[in-house]
Coordinates of C-alpha atoms and ligand atoms in Angstrom, one line a residue:
X243 CA 0.0 0.0 0.0
X244 CA 1.4 3.4 -0.9
X245 CA 2.1 5.9 1.9
X246 CA -0.8 8.2 0.7
X247 CA -3.2 5.3 0.8
X248 CA -2.0 4.2 4.2
X249 CA -2.4 7.7 5.5
X250 CA -6.0 7.8 4.1
X251 CA -6.9 4.4 5.7
X252 CA -5.5 5.4 9.1
X253 CA -7.4 8.7 8.9
X254 CA -10.6 6.8 8.1
X255 CA -10.1 4.5 11.1
X256 CA -9.4 7.3 13.5
X257 CA -12.5 9.3 12.3
X258 CA -14.6 6.1 12.5
X259 CA -13.4 5.5 16.1
X260 CA -14.1 9.1 17.3
X261 CA -17.4 9.2 15.5
X262 CA -18.4 5.8 17.0
X263 CA -17.3 6.7 20.5
X264 CA -18.9 10.1 20.6
X265 CA -22.1 8.8 19.1
X266 CA -22.3 6.0 21.7
X267 CA -21.8 8.6 24.4
X268 CA -24.7 10.6 23.0
X269 CA -27.0 7.7 22.7
X270 CA -26.2 6.6 26.3
X271 CA -27.8 9.9 27.5
X272 CA -31.4 8.8 27.6
X273 CA -32.2 9.6 24.0
X274 CA -35.7 10.5 23.0
X275 CA -37.4 7.4 21.3
X276 CA -34.0 5.7 22.0
X277 CA -32.3 7.4 19.0
X278 CA -32.8 11.1 19.1
X279 CA -30.3 12.6 21.5
X280 CA -29.9 16.2 22.5
X281 CA -26.2 15.7 22.9
X282 CA -24.8 14.6 19.6
X283 CA -21.1 15.5 19.1
X284 CA -20.7 13.5 15.8
X285 CA -22.5 16.1 13.7
X286 CA -20.1 18.9 14.5
X287 CA -17.2 16.5 14.3
X288 CA -18.1 15.1 10.9
X289 CA -18.7 18.6 9.4
X290 CA -15.3 19.7 10.7
X291 CA -13.6 16.6 9.4
X292 CA -15.0 17.0 5.9
X293 CA -14.0 20.7 5.9
X294 CA -10.5 20.0 7.2
X295 CA -9.7 17.0 5.1
X296 CA -12.2 16.4 2.2
X297 CA -15.3 14.7 1.1
X298 CA -13.3 11.5 0.7
X299 CA -13.6 10.9 4.5
X300 CA -17.3 10.2 4.2
X301 CA -17.1 6.4 4.4
X302 CA -15.8 6.6 8.0
X303 CA -18.8 8.7 9.0
X304 CA -21.3 6.4 7.1
X305 CA -19.8 3.3 8.8
X306 CA -19.6 5.0 12.2
X307 CA -23.3 6.1 12.1
X308 CA -24.5 2.7 10.7
X309 CA -22.7 0.6 13.3
X310 CA -23.6 2.7 16.3
X311 CA -27.3 2.6 15.4
X312 CA -27.2 -1.1 14.7
X313 CA -25.6 -1.8 18.0
X314 CA -28.2 0.5 19.7
X315 CA -30.9 -1.9 18.5
X316 CA -32.0 -0.5 15.2
X317 CA -33.1 -3.0 12.5
X318 CA -30.6 -3.1 9.7
X319 CA -32.7 -1.0 7.2
X320 CA -33.3 1.6 9.9
X321 CA -29.6 1.7 10.7
X322 CA -28.9 2.2 7.0
X323 CA -31.5 5.0 6.8
X324 CA -30.1 6.8 9.9
X325 CA -26.5 6.3 8.7
X326 CA -27.4 7.8 5.2
X327 CA -29.0 10.8 6.9
X328 CA -26.0 11.3 9.1
X329 CA -23.5 11.1 6.2
X330 CA -25.6 13.3 4.0
X331 CA -25.9 15.8 6.8
X332 CA -22.1 16.3 6.8
X333 CA -21.8 16.2 3.1
X334 CA -24.6 18.7 2.5
X335 CA -23.5 20.9 5.3
X336 CA -20.0 21.2 3.8
X337 CA -21.4 21.5 0.2
X338 CA -23.6 24.5 1.3
X339 CA -20.7 26.2 3.0
X340 CA -18.2 25.7 0.2
X341 CA -20.5 26.2 -2.8
X342 CA -22.8 29.0 -1.8
X343 CA -20.7 30.9 0.7
X344 CA -17.0 30.2 -0.2
X345 CA -16.5 29.2 3.4
X346 CA -13.0 29.3 4.7
X347 CA -11.9 27.1 7.6
X348 CA -10.3 29.9 9.6
X349 CA -13.8 31.4 10.0
X350 CA -12.3 34.8 10.0
X351 CA -15.1 36.7 8.2
X352 CA -18.5 37.4 9.5
X353 CA -19.8 35.8 6.3
X354 CA -18.3 32.4 7.3
X355 CA -19.8 32.5 10.8
X356 CA -23.2 33.4 9.5
X357 CA -23.1 30.7 6.8
X358 CA -22.3 28.1 9.4
X359 CA -24.9 29.1 12.0
X360 CA -27.7 30.3 9.8
X361 CA -27.5 28.0 6.8
X362 CA -25.3 24.9 7.2
X363 CA -26.3 24.1 10.8
X364 CA -30.1 24.2 10.5
X365 CA -30.3 22.7 7.0
X366 CA -27.8 19.9 7.6
X367 CA -29.5 19.1 10.9
X368 CA -32.9 19.0 9.2
X369 CA -31.6 16.4 6.6
X370 CA -30.3 14.1 9.4
X371 CA -33.4 14.5 11.6
X372 CA -35.8 13.9 8.6
X373 CA -33.9 10.8 7.4
X374 CA -33.4 9.5 10.9
X375 CA -36.9 10.0 12.2
X376 CA -38.6 8.8 9.0
X377 CA -36.4 5.6 9.1
X378 CA -37.6 5.1 12.7
X379 CA -41.2 5.5 11.6
X380 CA -40.9 3.1 8.7
X381 CA -39.0 0.6 10.9
X382 CA -41.9 0.7 13.4
X383 CA -39.7 2.1 16.3
X384 CA -42.0 5.2 16.6
X385 CA -45.5 6.0 15.7
X386 CA -46.5 8.9 13.5
X387 CA -47.8 10.8 16.6
X388 CA -44.2 10.6 18.0
X389 CA -42.7 12.0 14.8
X390 CA -42.4 15.7 15.8
X391 CA -41.5 14.8 19.4
X392 CA -38.5 12.9 18.1
X393 CA -37.6 15.2 15.2
X394 CA -37.2 18.3 17.4
X395 CA -34.6 17.0 19.8
X396 CA -32.8 15.3 17.0
X397 CA -32.6 18.6 15.1
X398 CA -31.7 20.6 18.2
X399 CA -28.9 18.2 19.2
X400 CA -27.4 18.4 15.8
X401 CA -27.6 22.1 15.4
X402 CA -25.9 22.8 18.8
X403 CA -23.2 20.3 17.8
X404 CA -22.4 22.3 14.7
X405 CA -22.3 25.6 16.7
X406 CA -20.1 24.3 19.4
X407 CA -17.9 21.4 18.1
X408 CA -17.3 22.6 14.5
X409 CA -15.9 26.1 15.3
X410 CA -13.8 24.6 18.2
X411 CA -12.2 22.0 15.9
X412 CA -11.7 24.4 13.0
X413 CA -10.3 27.3 15.0
X414 CA -7.9 25.2 17.0
X415 CA -6.8 23.1 14.0
X416 CA -4.5 25.9 12.9
X417 CA -2.0 25.0 15.6
X418 CA -1.8 26.5 19.1
X419 CA 0.0 29.8 19.2
X420 CA 0.2 32.0 22.3
X421 CA 1.1 35.5 22.9
X422 CA 4.3 34.9 24.9
X423 CA 4.0 38.0 27.1
X424 CA 3.6 37.0 30.7
X425 CA 0.8 39.4 31.3
X426 CA -1.2 37.8 28.5
X427 CA -0.6 34.3 29.7
X428 CA -1.6 35.3 33.2
X429 CA -4.8 36.9 31.9
X430 CA -5.6 33.8 29.8
X431 CA -5.2 31.5 32.8
X432 CA -7.3 33.9 34.9
X433 CA -10.0 34.0 32.3
X434 CA -10.2 30.2 32.2
X435 CA -10.4 30.0 36.0
X436 CA -13.2 32.5 35.9
X437 CA -15.0 30.4 33.2
X438 CA -14.7 27.2 35.2
X439 CA -15.8 29.0 38.4
X440 CA -18.8 30.6 36.6
X441 CA -19.7 27.3 34.9
X442 CA -19.6 25.4 38.2
X443 CA -21.4 28.1 40.0
X444 CA -24.3 28.3 37.5
X445 CA -24.8 24.7 36.6
X446 CA -23.5 22.4 39.2
X447 CA -24.3 21.4 42.6
X448 CA -20.7 22.0 43.6
X449 CA -21.5 25.1 45.6
X450 CA -24.9 23.8 46.6
X451 CA -26.3 27.3 46.4
X452 CA -30.0 27.7 47.3
X453 CA -30.4 29.6 44.0
X454 CA -32.1 27.8 41.2
X455 CA -33.1 31.0 39.5
X456 CA -32.7 31.0 35.7
X457 CA -31.4 34.6 35.8
X458 CA -28.0 33.5 37.0
X459 CA -27.5 31.9 33.6
X460 CA -26.7 35.3 32.2
X461 CA -23.4 35.1 34.1
X462 CA -22.0 33.2 31.1
X463 CA -21.9 36.4 29.1
X464 CA -19.2 38.5 30.9
X465 CA -16.4 35.9 30.4
X466 CA -17.4 35.4 26.8
X467 CA -17.4 39.1 26.1
X468 CA -14.0 39.3 27.9
X469 CA -12.6 36.6 25.7
X470 CA -14.0 38.2 22.5
X471 CA -12.6 41.6 23.3
X472 CA -9.2 40.7 24.7
X473 CA -8.5 37.4 23.0
X474 CA -10.1 36.0 19.9
X475 CA -12.5 33.6 18.2
X476 CA -10.7 30.4 19.3
X477 CA -10.8 31.3 23.0
X478 CA -14.6 32.1 22.7
X479 CA -15.1 28.7 21.0
X480 CA -13.2 27.0 23.8
X481 CA -15.3 28.8 26.5
X482 CA -18.5 27.7 24.7
X483 CA -17.3 24.1 24.8
X484 CA -16.4 24.3 28.5
X485 CA -19.8 25.9 29.4
X486 CA -21.7 23.5 27.2
X487 CA -19.9 20.5 28.7
X488 CA -20.5 21.6 32.3
X489 CA -24.1 22.6 31.6
X490 CA -25.0 19.2 30.0
X491 CA -23.2 17.3 32.7
X492 CA -24.8 19.1 35.5
X493 CA -28.3 19.3 34.0
X494 CA -28.1 15.5 33.5
X495 CA -27.3 15.2 37.2
X496 CA -30.3 17.3 38.0
X497 CA -28.6 20.6 38.9
X498 CA -28.6 24.1 37.5
X499 CA -31.3 26.4 36.2
X500 CA -32.6 24.0 33.6
X501 CA -33.0 21.0 35.8
X502 CA -36.5 19.6 35.9
X503 CA -38.1 16.2 36.4
X504 CA -38.0 15.3 32.7
X505 CA -34.4 15.1 31.6
X506 CA -35.2 15.6 28.0
X507 CA -37.2 18.7 28.6
X508 CA -34.3 20.0 30.8
X509 CA -31.8 19.3 28.0
X510 CA -34.1 20.8 25.3
X511 CA -34.3 24.1 27.2
X512 CA -30.6 24.1 28.0
X513 CA -29.7 23.5 24.3
X514 CA -32.0 26.2 23.1
X515 CA -30.2 28.5 25.5
X516 CA -26.8 27.3 24.3
X517 CA -27.9 27.8 20.6
X518 CA -28.6 31.5 21.3
X519 CA -25.5 31.9 23.4
X520 CA -23.1 30.4 20.9
X521 CA -24.8 32.2 18.0
X522 CA -24.4 35.6 19.6
X523 CA -20.9 34.8 21.0
X524 CA -19.5 33.6 17.7
X525 CA -20.9 36.6 15.9
X526 CA -19.5 39.0 18.5
X527 CA -16.1 37.3 18.4
X528 CA -15.7 37.4 14.6
X529 CA -16.8 41.0 14.4
X530 CA -14.3 42.0 17.0
X531 CA -11.5 39.9 15.4
X532 CA -12.3 41.2 11.9
X533 CA -12.1 44.8 13.2
X534 CA -8.8 44.2 14.9
X535 CA -7.4 42.5 11.8
X536 CA -8.5 45.3 9.6
X537 CA -6.8 47.8 11.9
X538 CA -3.6 45.8 11.7
X539 CA -3.9 45.6 8.0
X540 CA -4.4 49.4 7.8
X541 CA -1.2 50.0 9.9
X542 CA 0.7 47.7 7.6
X543 CA -0.8 49.5 4.6
X544 CA 0.2 52.9 5.8
X545 CA 3.8 51.9 6.4
X546 CA 4.0 50.1 3.1
X547 CA 2.3 52.9 1.2
X548 CA 4.7 55.5 2.5
X549 CA 7.6 53.2 1.6
X550 CA 6.1 52.5 -1.9
X551 CA 5.6 56.2 -2.5
X552 CA 9.0 57.2 -1.3
X553 CA 10.9 54.8 -3.6
X554 CA 9.8 56.4 -6.9
X555 CA 9.9 59.9 -5.5
X556 CA 13.5 59.4 -4.4
X557 CA 14.4 58.0 -7.8
X558 CA 12.6 60.8 -9.6
X559 CA 14.6 63.4 -7.5
X560 CA 17.8 61.6 -8.3
X561 CA 17.2 61.3 -12.0
X562 CA 16.0 64.9 -12.4
X563 CA 19.3 66.0 -10.8
X564 CA 21.3 63.8 -13.2
X565 CA 19.3 65.2 -16.1
X566 CA 20.1 68.7 -15.0
X567 CA 23.8 67.9 -14.7
X568 CA 23.9 66.2 -18.1
X569 CA 22.0 69.1 -19.7
X570 CA 24.5 71.5 -18.2
X571 CA 27.3 69.4 -19.7
X572 CA 25.3 69.3 -23.0
X573 CA 25.3 65.5 -23.0
X574 CA 22.0 65.2 -24.8
X575 CA 22.2 61.5 -25.6
X576 CA 22.8 60.5 -22.0
X577 CA 20.0 62.9 -20.9
X578 CA 17.6 60.9 -23.0
X579 CA 18.4 57.7 -21.1
X580 CA 17.7 59.4 -17.8
X581 CA 14.5 61.0 -19.0
X582 CA 13.2 57.5 -19.9
X583 CA 14.1 56.3 -16.4
X584 CA 12.3 59.3 -15.0
X585 CA 9.3 58.5 -17.1
X586 CA 9.3 54.9 -15.8
X587 CA 9.3 56.1 -12.2
X588 CA 6.6 58.6 -12.9
X589 CA 4.5 55.8 -14.5
X590 CA 4.9 53.7 -11.3
X591 CA 3.9 56.6 -9.2
X592 CA 0.9 57.4 -11.3
X593 CA -0.3 53.8 -11.2
X594 CA 0.0 53.8 -7.4
X595 CA -1.8 57.0 -7.0
X596 CA -4.6 55.8 -9.3
X597 CA -4.9 52.6 -7.4
X598 CA -5.2 54.6 -4.1
X599 CA -7.8 56.8 -5.7
X600 CA -9.7 53.8 -7.0
X601 CA -9.9 52.3 -3.5
X602 CA -11.6 55.3 -2.1
X603 CA -13.9 55.5 -5.1
X604 CA -14.9 51.9 -4.8
X605 CA -15.6 52.3 -1.1
X606 CA -18.1 55.0 -1.9
X607 CA -19.5 53.1 -4.9
X608 CA -18.5 55.9 -7.2
X609 CA -16.5 54.0 -9.7
X610 CA -17.7 54.7 -13.2
X611 CA -17.1 52.7 -16.4
X612 CA -17.5 53.7 -19.9
X613 CA -18.3 50.8 -22.1
X614 CA -17.4 50.6 -25.8
X615 CA -16.6 47.7 -28.1
X616 CA -13.0 46.8 -28.5
X617 CA -10.6 44.0 -29.5
X618 CA -9.1 42.3 -26.5
X619 CA -6.3 40.8 -28.6
X620 CA -4.8 44.2 -29.4
X621 CA -5.0 45.2 -25.8
X622 CA -3.3 42.1 -24.6
X623 CA -0.5 42.4 -27.2
X624 CA 0.0 46.0 -26.4
X625 CA 0.4 45.3 -22.7
X626 CA 2.6 42.3 -23.1
X627 CA 5.0 44.2 -25.4
X628 CA 5.3 47.1 -22.9
X629 CA 5.6 45.0 -19.8
X630 CA 8.2 42.7 -21.5
X631 CA 10.4 45.8 -21.6
X632 CA 10.3 46.0 -17.8
X633 CA 11.9 42.6 -17.1
X634 CA 14.7 40.6 -18.5
X635 CA 14.2 37.5 -16.2
X636 CA 10.7 36.7 -17.5
X637 CA 9.5 35.7 -20.9
X638 CA 6.0 36.9 -21.6
X639 CA 4.0 35.1 -24.2
X640 CA 0.4 35.0 -25.5
X641 CA -1.4 31.7 -26.1
X642 CA -4.7 31.6 -28.1
X643 CA -6.8 34.2 -29.6
X644 CA -10.1 35.9 -28.8
X645 CA -12.3 36.1 -31.9
X646 CA -15.1 38.3 -30.5
X647 CA -15.1 41.9 -29.5
X648 CA -16.2 42.8 -26.0
X649 CA -18.1 45.8 -24.9
X650 CA -16.3 47.0 -21.8
X651 CA -14.3 49.9 -20.4
X652 CA -11.0 49.5 -22.2
X653 CA -8.9 51.5 -19.6
X654 CA -10.3 49.5 -16.7
X655 CA -9.7 46.1 -18.4
X656 CA -6.2 47.4 -19.3
X657 CA -5.7 48.1 -15.6
X658 CA -6.8 44.5 -14.6
X659 CA -4.5 42.8 -17.2
X660 CA -1.6 45.0 -16.2
X661 CA -2.2 44.2 -12.5
X662 CA -2.3 40.5 -13.1
X663 CA 0.8 40.4 -15.3
X664 CA 2.7 42.7 -13.0
X665 CA 1.8 40.4 -10.1
X666 CA 2.9 37.4 -12.1
X667 CA 6.3 39.1 -12.6
X668 CA 6.6 40.4 -9.1
X669 CA 5.7 37.0 -7.5
X670 CA 8.2 35.0 -9.6
X671 CA 11.4 36.5 -8.3
X672 CA 13.4 33.7 -9.9
X673 CA 12.0 34.7 -13.3
X674 CA 10.5 32.2 -15.8
X675 CA 7.6 32.1 -18.2
X676 CA 4.5 34.2 -17.9
X677 CA 1.8 32.9 -20.3
X678 CA -1.3 34.9 -21.1
X679 CA -4.0 32.5 -22.3
X680 CA -6.8 34.0 -24.4
X681 CA -10.0 32.0 -25.2
X682 CA -13.6 32.6 -25.8
X683 CA -16.8 30.5 -25.7
X684 CA -20.2 31.4 -26.9
X685 CA -21.0 33.4 -23.9
X686 CA -17.8 34.8 -22.5
X687 CA -14.2 35.6 -23.1
X688 CA -11.6 34.3 -20.7
X689 CA -8.1 35.6 -20.1
X690 CA -5.7 33.9 -17.7
X691 CA -2.2 34.7 -16.6
X692 CA 0.0 31.8 -15.6
X693 CA 3.3 32.2 -13.8
X694 CA 5.9 29.9 -12.4
X695 CA 6.4 31.8 -9.2
X696 CA 6.0 31.4 -5.5
X697 CA 2.4 30.2 -5.6
X698 CA -0.2 31.0 -2.9
X699 CA -0.9 29.1 0.3
X700 CA -4.4 27.6 -0.3
X701 CA -5.8 28.9 3.0
X702 CA -5.3 32.4 1.7
X703 CA -6.5 31.9 -1.9
X704 CA -10.0 33.1 -1.4
X705 CA -8.9 36.1 0.6
X706 CA -6.4 37.8 -1.7
X707 CA -9.2 39.7 -3.5
X708 CA -10.1 41.4 -0.3
X709 CA -9.1 45.0 0.3
X710 CA -5.6 45.4 1.7
X711 CA -5.1 41.6 2.0
X712 CA -1.7 40.2 1.4
X713 CA -1.0 36.5 1.7
X714 CA 2.0 35.5 3.7
X715 CA 4.6 34.4 1.1
X716 CA 5.1 30.7 0.7
X717 CA 8.9 31.1 0.6
X718 CA 9.5 32.9 3.9
X719 CA 12.7 34.7 2.8
X720 CA 11.1 36.2 -0.3
X721 CA 9.8 39.6 0.7
X722 CA 7.8 41.2 -2.1
X723 CA 6.7 44.7 -1.6
X724 CA 3.0 45.6 -2.2
X725 CA -0.1 47.2 -0.8
X726 CA -2.7 44.5 -1.2
X727 CA -5.0 46.7 -3.4
X728 CA -4.3 45.6 -7.0
X729 CA -6.5 42.4 -6.8
X730 CA -9.2 44.1 -4.9
X731 CA -9.5 46.9 -7.5
X732 CA -9.3 44.3 -10.3
X733 CA -12.0 42.1 -8.8
X734 CA -14.3 45.1 -8.4
X735 CA -13.8 46.1 -12.0
X736 CA -14.6 42.6 -13.2
X737 CA -17.6 42.5 -11.0
X738 CA -19.0 45.7 -12.4
X739 CA -18.6 44.1 -15.9
X740 CA -20.6 41.1 -14.7
X741 CA -17.5 38.9 -15.1
X742 CA -15.7 36.5 -12.8
X743 CA -12.2 36.5 -11.4
X744 CA -10.5 33.7 -9.5
X745 CA -7.1 32.0 -8.9
X746 CA -5.8 28.5 -8.9
X747 CA -2.4 27.1 -8.0
X748 CA -0.9 25.3 -11.1
X749 CA -1.4 21.6 -10.8
X750 CA 1.7 20.2 -12.3
X751 CA 4.1 23.1 -12.3
X752 CA 4.8 25.6 -9.5
X753 CA 3.2 29.0 -9.6
X754 CA -0.4 30.2 -10.0
X755 CA -2.9 31.1 -12.7
X756 CA -5.3 34.0 -12.4
X757 CA -8.4 33.9 -14.5
X758 CA -11.0 36.4 -15.4
X759 CA -14.0 36.3 -17.7
X760 CA -16.2 38.9 -19.3
X761 CA -19.6 38.0 -20.6
X762 CA -20.2 38.6 -24.3
X763 CA -24.0 38.5 -24.2
X764 CA -24.6 40.7 -21.3
X765 CA -22.3 43.3 -22.7
X766 CA -24.0 43.5 -26.1
Ligands
ADP935 P1 0.1 43.4 -3.7 O1 0.7 42.6 -4.8 O2 0.4 44.8 -3.8 O3 0.3 42.8 -2.3 P2 -2.4 42.5 -4.8 O4 -3.8 42.9 -4.4 O5 -2.1 42.6 -6.2 O6 -1.5 43.3 -3.9 O7 -2.3 41.0 -4.4 C1 -2.7 40.5 -3.1 C2 -1.9 39.3 -2.7 O8 -2.1 38.2 -3.5 C3 -0.4 39.6 -2.7 O9 0.0 40.2 -1.5 C4 0.1 38.2 -2.9 O10 0.2 37.5 -1.6 C5 -1.0 37.4 -3.7 N1 -0.6 37.3 -5.1 C6 -1.1 38.1 -6.1 N2 -0.7 37.7 -7.3 C7 0.1 36.6 -7.1 C8 0.9 35.7 -7.9 N3 0.9 35.8 -9.2 N4 1.6 34.7 -7.3 C9 1.5 34.6 -5.9 N5 0.8 35.4 -5.1 C10 0.1 36.4 -5.6

C-alpha cells in the first residue's frame, strides 16, 4: 500500500473510532425514542472533518453512524436510513458552506460564521433529523404521533453540535499559538479560572447554592465578552465548549437552572439557551477579530504605502538632478536615457496614486465605467509588449486568440490585465515564463495569466481579492513589496462588468494562474 493510501486508511479508522465513541456517548444519555439525542457530538465533528480533510472521508462517517445505530438496537434497514442521513448531513453541510458561501476554515469573516450558523447548521441538521426519524417511523420504532416529538430533539442536538464542536475544531486546528508575554498568559489563565468557576457556580451542585433561578444563567456572558474583546474567536469557541460540557453534565445530574423532572425537557431548554448563546458569542467574536485584523492591515498598509511612494519619489529626485547635470554638460544622448528612467518612475507613481484613488472611489461606490466595443487581442498584445520591456528575467507570451469583441471599459480592463501580469512578474522572483491565455466560448471571453512563481498558500487563496489583504509568502525569505490593493481593485472592476475573477495554483508546475471572464451576451 502506498504511503498516501495508508495515511488515508489510518485517517478513516481514526475518524470512525471518534465518531463511534462520541455517538455511543450521545445515545447513552437517555435519547428520545432511543435514537434522538440532544447531545450529539458527531454532527459537529463530521462537518469539521470534511472541511479540514475532504469529502473522501465520508465512508468513515457512514460506517460509524451505521454501526452505532445497529448496536443500539436499530433494525438493519433503519440503521442504513439513519446512517445515510448522518452522512448526507455532513456532506450537504459542507457543500452548502463551500459552494454557496465560499466558506474558509479559519472562519475569519462574519460571512463564514453566518453561513455556518444560519445556513449549514439548520439545513444539515434537518436532513439528518428527517432521514433518521422517517427511518424510525418506517421501521416501526416510533408511531406517527411521535414524529415531531422525536424530530425536534434530533434537530436541536445536531444544530448545537455544529455551533459548538465545528468552530472549536476548525479554529484550533491551525495550531496552538500563544502571545508569549507573561501578562497575556496570566490573563488567559485567569479567564479560564473564571470560566470554570462561573460554569460550576451556575450549573453544578458543587456550591450547593440555594439559588435555582434562571437569571443566574446570564453570568455566562461576561467571560465570553471578555474573551472576545481581549483574545479571539478560538478562545470564545473554547469557552463555549467548556460551558456546554459543564451545563450538559450538571443538567443531566439534575442541577442548575434548567434541571427539571423530565431530563429531555431540561436538556431541550438548555440546548435552546446554548444555541442562542453560541450564536451571539460567535458573531461577536468574529466581528471584534475582523475589526482588529483590519486595523492591523491598515497599519501595515500605511507603512507600506509610505515606503512604496517614497521609492519612486527618491528615484525621480535623483534622475532629475542627473538630467540637470547632463544638460549643463550638454550631453543630450545621456540625458535621453535618464529621462526615460524618470518616465518609468513617474509611470509607477501614477499607477500607485490611481490605485489609491480607486480604492476610495470603490468604497463609496463611485467607480464609473464607460463601455465601448474593442478588441481584447490588441489590448493584450500592447500590454505584453510594454511589460516585457520592464523585465529581463521573465518571458511573456500569448497563447490563443479571442475572436469576438467585447463591450467594456478599455482602460479598466487594461488596468486589470496590467495588474495580473505585474503580479505574475513580481511574485516570480526567480524569473521564468508568464503565459497569457486567451480564449472565448459562446457566452464569454476568458483571459488567464499563468506564472511559475511562488504560488499561494491555499488557506489564503479566497482572501487575496479582499481590500488590503496580502497573503504570507510561501517562501519565507522572499519579501515582495506591495499594498494589497491591486487584486481588490481588479475584482471590483470585473464584478462591475458582470464577469468572474479567480485564482488557482498550477497543478503540475509551480506558480499560479489568475483567470477572469467577461460576458459577451450581457455586454451587447
Ligand atoms: P500586492 O501585490 O500589492 O500585495 P495584490 O492585491 O495585487 O497586492 O495581491 C494581493 C496578494 O495576492 C499579494 O500580496 C500576494 O500575496 C498574492 N498574489 C497576487 N498575485 C500573485 C501571484 N501571481 N503569485 C503569488 N501570489 C500572488
